[in-house]
XYZ file of C-alpha atoms in Angstrom:
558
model
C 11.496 -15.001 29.111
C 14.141 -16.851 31.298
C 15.740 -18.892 29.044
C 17.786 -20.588 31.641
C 14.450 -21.908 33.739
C 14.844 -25.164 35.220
C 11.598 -25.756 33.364
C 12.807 -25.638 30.121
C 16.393 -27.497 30.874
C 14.533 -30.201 31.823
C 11.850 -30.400 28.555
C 15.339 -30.203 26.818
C 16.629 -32.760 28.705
C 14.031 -34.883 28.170
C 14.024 -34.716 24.378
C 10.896 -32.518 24.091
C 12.921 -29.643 22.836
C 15.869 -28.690 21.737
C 18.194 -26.305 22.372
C 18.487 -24.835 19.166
C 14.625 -24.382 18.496
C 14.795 -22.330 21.999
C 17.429 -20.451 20.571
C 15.324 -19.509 17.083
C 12.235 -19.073 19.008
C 12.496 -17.555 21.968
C 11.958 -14.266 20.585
C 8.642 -15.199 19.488
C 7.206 -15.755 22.781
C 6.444 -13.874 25.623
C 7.071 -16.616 28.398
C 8.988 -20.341 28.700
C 5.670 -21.825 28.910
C 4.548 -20.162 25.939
C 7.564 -21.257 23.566
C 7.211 -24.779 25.570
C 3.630 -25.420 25.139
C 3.453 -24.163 21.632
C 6.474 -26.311 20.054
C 5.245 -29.613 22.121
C 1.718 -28.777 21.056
C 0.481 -29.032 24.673
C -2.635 -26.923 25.892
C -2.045 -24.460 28.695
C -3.608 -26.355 31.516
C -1.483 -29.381 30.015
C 1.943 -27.443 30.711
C 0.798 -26.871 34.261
C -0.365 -30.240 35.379
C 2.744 -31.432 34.058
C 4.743 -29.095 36.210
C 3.100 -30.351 39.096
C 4.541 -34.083 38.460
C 7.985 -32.975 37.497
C 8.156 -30.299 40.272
C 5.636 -30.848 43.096
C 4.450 -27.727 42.504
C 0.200 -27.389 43.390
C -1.679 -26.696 40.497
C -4.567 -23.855 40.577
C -7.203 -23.318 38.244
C -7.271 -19.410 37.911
C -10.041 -19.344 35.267
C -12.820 -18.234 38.083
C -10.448 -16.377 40.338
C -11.765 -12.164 41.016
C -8.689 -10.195 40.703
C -10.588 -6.918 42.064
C -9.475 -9.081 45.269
C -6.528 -8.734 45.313
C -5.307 -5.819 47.619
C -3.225 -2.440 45.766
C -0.671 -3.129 48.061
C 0.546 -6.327 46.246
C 0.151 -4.672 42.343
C 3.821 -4.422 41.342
C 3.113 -3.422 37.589
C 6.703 -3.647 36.535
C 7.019 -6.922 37.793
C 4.046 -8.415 37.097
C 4.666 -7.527 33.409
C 8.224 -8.669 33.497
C 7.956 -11.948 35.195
C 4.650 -12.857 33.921
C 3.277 -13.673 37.719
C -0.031 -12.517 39.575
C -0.061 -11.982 43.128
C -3.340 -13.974 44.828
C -4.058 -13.900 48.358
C -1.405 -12.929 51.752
C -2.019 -14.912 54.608
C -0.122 -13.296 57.291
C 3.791 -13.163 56.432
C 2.937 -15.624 53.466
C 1.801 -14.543 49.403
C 0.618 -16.692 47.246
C 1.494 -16.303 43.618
C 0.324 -17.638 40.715
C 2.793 -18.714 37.864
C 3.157 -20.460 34.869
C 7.051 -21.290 34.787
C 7.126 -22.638 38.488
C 10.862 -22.311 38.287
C 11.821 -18.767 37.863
C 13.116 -18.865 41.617
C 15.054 -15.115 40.328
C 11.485 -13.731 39.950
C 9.858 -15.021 42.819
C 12.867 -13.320 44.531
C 12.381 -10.108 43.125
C 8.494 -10.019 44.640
C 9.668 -11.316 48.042
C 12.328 -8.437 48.061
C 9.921 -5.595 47.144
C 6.672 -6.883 49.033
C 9.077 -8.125 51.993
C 6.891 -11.346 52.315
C 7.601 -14.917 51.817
C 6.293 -16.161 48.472
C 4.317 -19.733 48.311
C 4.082 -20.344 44.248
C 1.095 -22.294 42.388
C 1.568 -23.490 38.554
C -0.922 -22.095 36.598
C -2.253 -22.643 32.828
C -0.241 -19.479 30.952
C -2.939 -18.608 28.746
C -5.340 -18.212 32.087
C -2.668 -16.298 33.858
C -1.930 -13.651 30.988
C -5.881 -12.979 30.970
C -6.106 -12.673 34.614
C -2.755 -9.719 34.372
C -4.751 -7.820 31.428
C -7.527 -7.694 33.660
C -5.599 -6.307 36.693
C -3.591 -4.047 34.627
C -5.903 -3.043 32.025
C -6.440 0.502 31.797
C -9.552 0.152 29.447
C -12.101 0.876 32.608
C -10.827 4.576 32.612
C -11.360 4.916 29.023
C -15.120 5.811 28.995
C -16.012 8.680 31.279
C -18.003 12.051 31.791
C -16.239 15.299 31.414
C -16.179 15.619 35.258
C -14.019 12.197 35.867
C -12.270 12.832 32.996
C -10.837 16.096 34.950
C -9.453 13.601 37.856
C -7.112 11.451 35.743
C -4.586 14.277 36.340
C -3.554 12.520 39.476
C -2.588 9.189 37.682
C -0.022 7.711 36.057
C 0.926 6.064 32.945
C 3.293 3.318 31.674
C 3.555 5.454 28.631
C 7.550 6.683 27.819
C 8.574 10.288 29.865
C 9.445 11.948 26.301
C 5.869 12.181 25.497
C 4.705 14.140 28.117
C 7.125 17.774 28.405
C 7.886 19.911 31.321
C 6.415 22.658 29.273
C 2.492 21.043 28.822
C -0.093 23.060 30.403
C -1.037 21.674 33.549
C -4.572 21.219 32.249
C -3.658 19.484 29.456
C -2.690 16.554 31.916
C -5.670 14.260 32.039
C -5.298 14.573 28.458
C -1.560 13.699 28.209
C -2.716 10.366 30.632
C -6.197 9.943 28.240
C -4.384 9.568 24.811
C -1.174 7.513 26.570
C -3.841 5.066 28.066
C -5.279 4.227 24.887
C -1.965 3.830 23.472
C -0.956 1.653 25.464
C -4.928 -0.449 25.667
C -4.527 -0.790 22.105
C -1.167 -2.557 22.309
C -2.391 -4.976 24.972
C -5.028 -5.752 22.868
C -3.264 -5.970 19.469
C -4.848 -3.352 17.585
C -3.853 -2.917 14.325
C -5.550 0.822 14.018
C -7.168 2.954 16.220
C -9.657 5.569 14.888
C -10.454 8.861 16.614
C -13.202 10.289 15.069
C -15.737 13.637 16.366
C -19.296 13.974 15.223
C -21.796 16.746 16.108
C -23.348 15.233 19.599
C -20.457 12.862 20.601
C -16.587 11.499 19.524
C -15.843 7.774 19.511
C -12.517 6.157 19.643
C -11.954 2.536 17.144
C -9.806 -0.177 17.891
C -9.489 -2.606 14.858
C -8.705 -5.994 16.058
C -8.193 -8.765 13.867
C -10.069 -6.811 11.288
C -12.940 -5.786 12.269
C -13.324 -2.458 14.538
C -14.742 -2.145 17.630
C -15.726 0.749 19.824
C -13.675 1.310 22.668
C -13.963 4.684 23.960
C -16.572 7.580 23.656
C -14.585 10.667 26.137
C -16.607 14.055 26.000
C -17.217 15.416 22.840
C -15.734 18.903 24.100
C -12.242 17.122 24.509
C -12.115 17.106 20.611
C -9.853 19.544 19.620
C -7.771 19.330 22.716
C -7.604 15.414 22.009
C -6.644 16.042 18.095
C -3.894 18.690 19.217
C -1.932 16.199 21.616
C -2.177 13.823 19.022
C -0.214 16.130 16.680
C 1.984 17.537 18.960
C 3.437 13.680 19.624
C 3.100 13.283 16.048
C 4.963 16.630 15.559
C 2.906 18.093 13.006
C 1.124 21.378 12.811
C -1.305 21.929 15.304
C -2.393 25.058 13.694
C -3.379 23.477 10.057
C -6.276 21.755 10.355
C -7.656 22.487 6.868
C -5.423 19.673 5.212
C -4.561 15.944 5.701
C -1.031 15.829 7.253
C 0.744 12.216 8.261
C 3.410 11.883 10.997
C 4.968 9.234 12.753
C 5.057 8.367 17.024
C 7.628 6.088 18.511
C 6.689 4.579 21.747
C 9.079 3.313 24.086
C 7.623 -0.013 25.885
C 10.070 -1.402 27.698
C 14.174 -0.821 27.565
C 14.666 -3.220 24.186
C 11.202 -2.727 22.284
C 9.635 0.511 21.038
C 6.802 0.592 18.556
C 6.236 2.993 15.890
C 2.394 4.582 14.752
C 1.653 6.003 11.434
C -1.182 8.898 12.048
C -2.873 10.837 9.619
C -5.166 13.566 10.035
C -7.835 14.308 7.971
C -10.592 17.442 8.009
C -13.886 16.260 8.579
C -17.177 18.337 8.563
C -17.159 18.129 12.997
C -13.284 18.251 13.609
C -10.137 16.472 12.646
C -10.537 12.733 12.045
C -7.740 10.776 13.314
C -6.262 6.846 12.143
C -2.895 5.643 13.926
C -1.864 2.633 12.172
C 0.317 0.791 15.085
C 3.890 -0.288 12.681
C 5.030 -3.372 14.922
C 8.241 -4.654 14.245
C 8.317 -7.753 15.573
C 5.415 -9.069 12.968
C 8.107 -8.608 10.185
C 10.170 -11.390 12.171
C 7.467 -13.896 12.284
C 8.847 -16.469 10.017
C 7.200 -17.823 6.929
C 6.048 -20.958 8.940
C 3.369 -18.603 11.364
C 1.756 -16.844 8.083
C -0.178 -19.759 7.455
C 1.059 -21.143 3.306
C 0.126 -24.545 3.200
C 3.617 -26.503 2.520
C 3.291 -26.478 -1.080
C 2.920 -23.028 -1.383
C 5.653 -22.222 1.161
C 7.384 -24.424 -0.918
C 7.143 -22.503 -4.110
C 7.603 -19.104 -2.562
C 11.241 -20.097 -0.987
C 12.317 -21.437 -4.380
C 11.640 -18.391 -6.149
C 13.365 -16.309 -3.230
C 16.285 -18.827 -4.229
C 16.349 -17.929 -7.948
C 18.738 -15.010 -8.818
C 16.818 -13.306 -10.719
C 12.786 -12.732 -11.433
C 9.962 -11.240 -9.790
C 7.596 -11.947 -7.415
C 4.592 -10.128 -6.879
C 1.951 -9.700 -4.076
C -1.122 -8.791 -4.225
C -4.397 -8.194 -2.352
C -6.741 -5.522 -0.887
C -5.040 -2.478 1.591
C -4.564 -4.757 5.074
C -4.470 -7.956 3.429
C -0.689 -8.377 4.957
C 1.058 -8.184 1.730
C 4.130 -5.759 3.533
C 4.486 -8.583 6.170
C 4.992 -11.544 3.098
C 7.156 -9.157 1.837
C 9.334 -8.682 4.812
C 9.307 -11.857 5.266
C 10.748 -12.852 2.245
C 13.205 -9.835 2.791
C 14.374 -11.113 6.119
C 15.169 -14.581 4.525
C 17.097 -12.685 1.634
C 18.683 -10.472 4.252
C 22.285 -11.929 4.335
C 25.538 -10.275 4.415
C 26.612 -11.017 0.722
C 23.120 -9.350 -0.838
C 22.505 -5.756 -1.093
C 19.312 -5.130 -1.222
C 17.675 -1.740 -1.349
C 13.525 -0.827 -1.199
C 11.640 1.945 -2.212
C 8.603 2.652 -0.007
C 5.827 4.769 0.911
C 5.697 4.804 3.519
C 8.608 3.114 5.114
C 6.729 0.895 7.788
C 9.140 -1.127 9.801
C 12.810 -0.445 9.537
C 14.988 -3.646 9.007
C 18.655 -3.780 9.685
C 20.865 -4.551 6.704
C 18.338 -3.390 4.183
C 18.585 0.368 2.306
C 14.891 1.467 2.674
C 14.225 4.950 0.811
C 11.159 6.580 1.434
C 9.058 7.765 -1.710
C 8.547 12.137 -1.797
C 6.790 13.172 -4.709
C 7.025 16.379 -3.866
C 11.017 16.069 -4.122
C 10.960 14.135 -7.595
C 11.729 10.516 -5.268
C 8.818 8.454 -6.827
C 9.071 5.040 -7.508
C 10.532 5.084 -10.946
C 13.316 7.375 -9.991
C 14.078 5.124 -6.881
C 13.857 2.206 -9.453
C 16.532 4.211 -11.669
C 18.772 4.901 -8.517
C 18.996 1.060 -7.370
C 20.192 -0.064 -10.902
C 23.031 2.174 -10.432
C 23.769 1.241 -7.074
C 25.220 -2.366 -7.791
C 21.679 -4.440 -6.382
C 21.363 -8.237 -5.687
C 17.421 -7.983 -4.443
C 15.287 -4.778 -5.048
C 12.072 -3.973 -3.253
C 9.180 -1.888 -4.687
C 6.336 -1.094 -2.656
C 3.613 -0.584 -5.403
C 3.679 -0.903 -8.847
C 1.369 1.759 -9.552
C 2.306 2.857 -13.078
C 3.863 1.803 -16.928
C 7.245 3.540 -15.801
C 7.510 1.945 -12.584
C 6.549 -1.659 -14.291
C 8.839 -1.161 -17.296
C 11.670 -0.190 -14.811
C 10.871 -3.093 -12.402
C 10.658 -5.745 -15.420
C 13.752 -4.493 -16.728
C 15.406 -4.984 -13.405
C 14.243 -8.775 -12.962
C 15.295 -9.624 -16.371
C 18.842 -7.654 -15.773
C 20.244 -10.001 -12.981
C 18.053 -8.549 -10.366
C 15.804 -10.475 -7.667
C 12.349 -7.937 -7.449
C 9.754 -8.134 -4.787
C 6.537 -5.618 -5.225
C 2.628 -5.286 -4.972
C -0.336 -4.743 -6.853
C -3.967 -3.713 -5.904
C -5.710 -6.798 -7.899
C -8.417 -9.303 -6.680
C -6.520 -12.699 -7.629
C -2.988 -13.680 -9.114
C -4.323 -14.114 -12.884
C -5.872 -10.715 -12.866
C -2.093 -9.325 -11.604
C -0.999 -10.728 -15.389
C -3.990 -8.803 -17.062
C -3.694 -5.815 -15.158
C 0.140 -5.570 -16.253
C -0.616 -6.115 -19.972
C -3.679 -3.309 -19.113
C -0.558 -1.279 -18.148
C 0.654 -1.266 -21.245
C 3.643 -3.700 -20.635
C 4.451 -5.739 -23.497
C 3.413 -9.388 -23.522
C 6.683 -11.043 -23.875
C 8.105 -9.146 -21.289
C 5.358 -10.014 -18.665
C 5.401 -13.434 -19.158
C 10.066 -14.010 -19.039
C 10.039 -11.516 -16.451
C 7.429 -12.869 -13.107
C 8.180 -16.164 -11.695
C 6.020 -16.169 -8.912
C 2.452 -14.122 -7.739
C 0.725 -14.478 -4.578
C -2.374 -13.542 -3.941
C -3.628 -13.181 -0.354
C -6.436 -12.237 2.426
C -6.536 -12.082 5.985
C -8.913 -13.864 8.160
C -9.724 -14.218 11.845
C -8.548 -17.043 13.600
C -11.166 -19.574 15.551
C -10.064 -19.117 19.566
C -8.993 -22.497 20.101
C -10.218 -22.417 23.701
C -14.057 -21.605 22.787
C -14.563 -22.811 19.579
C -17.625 -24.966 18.880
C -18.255 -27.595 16.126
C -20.503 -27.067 13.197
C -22.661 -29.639 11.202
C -23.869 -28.459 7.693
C -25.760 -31.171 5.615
C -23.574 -32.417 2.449
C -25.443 -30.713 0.142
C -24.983 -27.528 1.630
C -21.276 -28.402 1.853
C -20.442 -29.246 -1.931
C -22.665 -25.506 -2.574
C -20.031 -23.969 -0.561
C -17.290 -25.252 -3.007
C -15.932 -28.660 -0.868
C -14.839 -31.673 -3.202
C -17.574 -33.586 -2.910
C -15.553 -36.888 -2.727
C -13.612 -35.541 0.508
C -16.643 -34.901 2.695
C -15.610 -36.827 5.495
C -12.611 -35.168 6.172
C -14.602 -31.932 6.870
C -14.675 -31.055 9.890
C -16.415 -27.257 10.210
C -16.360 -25.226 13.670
C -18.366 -21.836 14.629
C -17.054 -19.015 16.855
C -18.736 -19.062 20.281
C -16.524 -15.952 22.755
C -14.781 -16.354 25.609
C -12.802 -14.145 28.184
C -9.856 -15.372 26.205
C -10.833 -13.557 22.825
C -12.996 -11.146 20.706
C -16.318 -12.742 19.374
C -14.963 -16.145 19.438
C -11.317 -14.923 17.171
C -8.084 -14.595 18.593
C -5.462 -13.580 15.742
C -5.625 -13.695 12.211
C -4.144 -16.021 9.400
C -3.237 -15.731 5.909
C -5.074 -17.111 2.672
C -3.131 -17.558 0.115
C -3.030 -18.423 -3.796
C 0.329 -18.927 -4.567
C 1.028 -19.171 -8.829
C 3.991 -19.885 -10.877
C 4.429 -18.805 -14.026
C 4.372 -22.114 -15.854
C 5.159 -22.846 -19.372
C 1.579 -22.872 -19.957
C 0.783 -20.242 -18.281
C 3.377 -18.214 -20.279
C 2.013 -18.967 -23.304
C -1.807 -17.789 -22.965
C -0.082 -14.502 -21.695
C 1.701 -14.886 -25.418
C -1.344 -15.058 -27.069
C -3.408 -12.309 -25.078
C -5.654 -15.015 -23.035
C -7.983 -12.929 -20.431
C -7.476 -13.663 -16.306
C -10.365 -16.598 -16.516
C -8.661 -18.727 -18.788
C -4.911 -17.982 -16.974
C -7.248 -18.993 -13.434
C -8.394 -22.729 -15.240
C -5.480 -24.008 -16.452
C -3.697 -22.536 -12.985
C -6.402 -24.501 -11.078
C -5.238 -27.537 -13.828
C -2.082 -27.153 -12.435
C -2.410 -27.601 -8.814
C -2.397 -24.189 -7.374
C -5.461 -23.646 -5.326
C -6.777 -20.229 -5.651
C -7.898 -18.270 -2.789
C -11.522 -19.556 -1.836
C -10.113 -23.420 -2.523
C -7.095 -22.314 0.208
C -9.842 -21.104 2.326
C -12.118 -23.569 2.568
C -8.604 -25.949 3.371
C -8.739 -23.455 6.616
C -12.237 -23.907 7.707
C -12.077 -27.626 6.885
C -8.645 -27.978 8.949
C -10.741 -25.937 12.256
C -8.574 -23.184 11.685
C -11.290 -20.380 10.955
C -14.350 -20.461 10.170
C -16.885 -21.252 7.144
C -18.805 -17.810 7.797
C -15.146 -15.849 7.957
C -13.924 -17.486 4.583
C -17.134 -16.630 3.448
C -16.271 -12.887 4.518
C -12.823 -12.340 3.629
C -13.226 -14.285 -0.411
C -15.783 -14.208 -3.397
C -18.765 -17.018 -3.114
C-alpha cells in the first residue's frame, strides 16, 4: 500500500479520512483504495468514478475484460502483486494499465522501466481488478492433471520460498516440489483455512476449506501418493519413514520479505495411505481488531469492560473452528501493553504474539495445563491465558488464579454460555467458586458472509418469519437476502463473521448457580436480562443482510 498516494492525501484533505485512521488501518488492507473505500463506505466502482473527477483519469469497466489476452511478455508477477496493477493491451510503444489508485506514479514507473514502454493508466473498481490478477496469476489450472502432464511441471517455477526446495532433492522429485508449493500458495490466494490431502483405493483428492465448508480442488494421480505425503513431511520435518502413527509438524512459508505464514500438518494412517490436514496459522487474523469480528456494540461493549477489570475470568466457548483462539487474541492484543505480563499455556501454540510468554503444552514432558497453570502463579502474572480447560485440576487452578488478583482468558467445548456454568459444576468445581470467580462467557459460531456484490433479496411470508424465531412486532425491519455466486466469491459467500452470545455473570445469575439451577433456567433469566443468545444474534445478522437465513439456520440450533 502507498501510503503517501496523492489519492489518499487528497480524501484526507478533504475530510473523508483522517490521518490517524490511515495510520491504524493501513495494515489491514491490501491497497489505498481498499482502506479508502472501506472506511468511506463507498463501493468499488464508486472509488473509481470518483477518481476520474478528481484526477481526469478514464474510467474502465474490467468486469468483462479476457485476461488470456493479454500477451506473456507483459506478466511481471512481482509487480503485479506488489503494485496491485494489470497490464491490458500495447499499442505500439504505448501499455495500457489498469489501476485502482490512479496515483501511484512510483509504480507505474517501475512497469515502464522493466517493460521499456510508455504506460497510459485507466482507474479501475479494486475489487474487479484484484479478481482479474487472481485469474492471471492463479496457478489453480495446473492443479488437476494426468500423470503424463504432471511429469512436465519440472520446467516451471514457483513463487514458493527457495528453503523449501534443497540442492539435494532428487531431480524427479521436482514436479512434485512445484505440485505441493502450487497448492500452497492457491490456498493462500484463496483464503483457505485447511487443506486436506487425502488417498483412496482408485484416486487421491486434495480439500480446500473456505469459509467453512470444503471444496475439492485437486485430484493429481493416485500413484503420486506416497511421493506427495513424503514432501509434505520432509517440509514439515517429520519422519518420512513412520507412517504407522499420527505425527504433527509445523511449515513456515515465506511470502513476501515482511510476511511469512505458518501451517500446522498432521498426518494420520489411513487404510489407502497417509491422510494429510494443514491448518494454514495466519497471523495477521489475530490483529483484526474487535470491531471486524462482528459483536454487536453491546456485546463489544461488555467484553472490553471485563478485559478492563483486574481480575476475573472470561471464558470462550464453541465447537473446534468456531474462532474462539482469534476472540482470544484479540482480547490478548488489547491487554498486550508494556506494564502487563501476561503468559499462555497452549496446545498448540498457533500464532506467536510479541510481548506475550506463550508455552507450549508436552504431556509427554509433564508440561500440561495444570503444571503451566502452577508455573504462571509463580512467575509474578497480571493476565494468564489457558487454552482449554479440559479438567478439575486445570479449573481449580484457573479459578484460583482469577480470584487471586489474576485476569484469566480460556475455552471450553460447550454448545451455549449457560451450559459453560453447568459443565464447570459437572467438573466438580464448587458452586461458590464458579459463580465469584467468571465475569464474563461468550459463546460463539462462525458463519459465511453474503458477497455483497451478488447477493439477492429474499421474501418469506410473516408467518414463516415469526416460525423462524423473528419478534413478531419488528417484521418490517426484516429485510432477508439469499446467496446467488459470482466471479467475485464461492457460492454466493465471501468471508465469514462471528455469532456471538455474550453473558455476564449477573447477580441473578450468580445466585441460581448458588442454588444448583440447570443451564435452561441460567439461559431464561439471561434472555430476561438482555443478552441475546446465539440464534437471537443470528437472526440480527440475516435480518441486517449480513448472511443469510439458510446459513444461520446451518451454523445454530432451530
Amino acid at each position: 500500500m502507498n501510503i503517501n498516494s496523492p489519492l489518499l492525501r487528497k480524501f484526507i484533505t478533504l475530510g473523508r479520512i483522517d490521518a490517524e485512521t490511515v495510520k491504524s488501518k493501513q495494515r489491514e488492507y491490501s491497497s489505498t483504495a481498499e482502506l479508502i473505500s472501506k472506511t468511506c463506505g463507498m463501493a468499488g466502482h464508486e472509488l473509481a468514478e470518483q477518481c476520474t473527477d478528481l484526477f481526469r483519469v478514464p474510467y474502465f469497466d474490467i468486469k468483462d475484460f479476457d485476461v488470456s489476452h493479454i500477451s506473456e511478455e507483459l506478466v511481471k508477477d512481482k509487480l503485479i502483486r506488489e503494485h496491485h496493477i494489470l497490464p491490458l493491451v500495447k499499442k505500439g510503444r504505448k501499455l495500457y494499465i489498469a489501476a485502482s489508485d490512479p496515483t501511484d506514479y512510483g509504480a507505474f514507473e517501475n512497469f515502464e522501466f522493466s517493460t521499456g514502454l510508455s504506460c497510459e493508466v485507466v482507474v479501475v473498481d479494486y475489487v474487479q481488478l484484484e479478481n482479474k490478477i487472481e485469474q492471471l496469476l492463479d496457478a489453480a489450472g495446473g492443479l488437476h492433471l494426468s500423470e503424463d502432464e504432471f511429469k512436465e511441471l519440472g520446467d516451471l517455477e514457483t513463487e514458493a520460498p527457495k528453503d523449501l526446495t534443497s540442492k539435494d532433492e532428487d531431480k524427479d522429485d521436482a514436479p512434485i516440489i512445484v505440485y505441493i508449493n502450487k497448492i500452497l500458495m492457491d490456498a493462500i490466494k484463496k483464503g483457505a483455512s485447511d487443506l486436506h490431502f487425502e488417498p483412496y483405493e482408485h484416486r487421491y483428492r486434495v480439500r480446500f476449506r473456505i469459509d467453512g465448508i470444503l471444496h475439492e480442488m485437486a485430484s493429481p494421480p493416485n500413484s503420486l501418493a506416497s511421493r506427495l505425503s513424503a514432501r509434505i513431511k520432509v517440509m514439515s520435518r517429520l519422519d518420512i519413514a513412520e507412517k504407522r502413527k499420527p505425527q504433527d509438524g509445523r511449515i513456515k512459508l515465506k511470502i513476501t520479505e515482511r510476511k511469512s505464514i505458518d501451517f500446522r500438518v498432521s498426518t494420520l494412517p489411513t487404510l489407502w495411505g497417509e491422510k494429510i490436514v494443514m491448518r494454514i496459522l495466519d497471523s495477521s487474523s489475530a490483529m483484526l481488531g474487535i470491531d471486524v469480528l462482528g459483536y454487536e456494540p453491546e456485546q463489544k461493549k461488555l467484553y472490553m469492560d471485563a478485559l478492563e477489570q483486574p481480575q476475573g475470568m472470561i471464558l470462550v466457548t464453541g465447537p473446534t473452528g468456531s474462532g474462539k483462539t482469534v476472540s482470544l487474541y484479540t482480547g490478548l492484543n488489547i491487554l498486550n501493553q508494556p506494564e502487563r505480563n501476561i503468559s499462555t499455556a497452549e496446545d498448540p501454540v498457533e500464532i506467536n504474539l510479541e510481548g506475550i510468554n506463550q508455552v507450549q503444552i508436552n504431556p509427554k514432558a509433564d508440561m500440561t495445563f495444570a503444571n503451566a497453570l502452577k508455573a504462571f502463579l509463580r512467575q509474578d502474572p497480571d493476565v494468564v491465558m489457558v487454552g482449554e480447560i479440559r479438567d478439575l485440576e486445570t479449573a481449580e487452578i484457573a479459578i484460583k488464579a482469577a480470584q487471586t488478583g489474576h485476569l484469566v482468558l480460556s475455552t471450553l467445548h460447550t454448545n451455549s454460555a449457560p451450559e459453560t456454568l453447568t459443565r464447570l459444576l459437572n467438573m466438580g468445581v464448587p458452586a461458590y467458586n464458579v459463580a465469584s470467580s467468571i465475569s464474563l462467557i461468550i459463546a460463539q459460531r462462525l458463519a459465511r458472509r453474503l458477497c455483497p456484490k451478488c447477493k439477492t433479496p429474499e421474501k418469506l411470508p410473516d408467518e414463516e418469519l415469526i416460525r423462524q424465531g423473528f419478534d413478531k412486532d419488528k417484521l418490517n425491519e426484516v429485510q432477508l437476502f439469499a446467496p446467488k455466486g459470482c466471479d467475485s466469491c464461492t457460492e454466493g459467500y465471501k468471508g465469514r463473521v462471528g455469532i456471538y452470545e455474550v453473558m455476564q455473570i449477573t447477580p441473578e445469575i450468580a445466585q441460581i448457580i448458588m442454588r444448583g439451577g440447570n443451564s435452561l433456567e441460567i439461559a431464561e433469566v439471561s434472555l430476561r436480562s438482555g443478552f441475546n443468545d446465539l440464534r437471537l444474534s443470528g437472526l440480527k445478522k440475516a435480518a441486517d443482510g449480513v448472511t443469510s437465513l439458510a446459513e444461520i439456520n446451518r451454523v445454530t440450533s432451530f
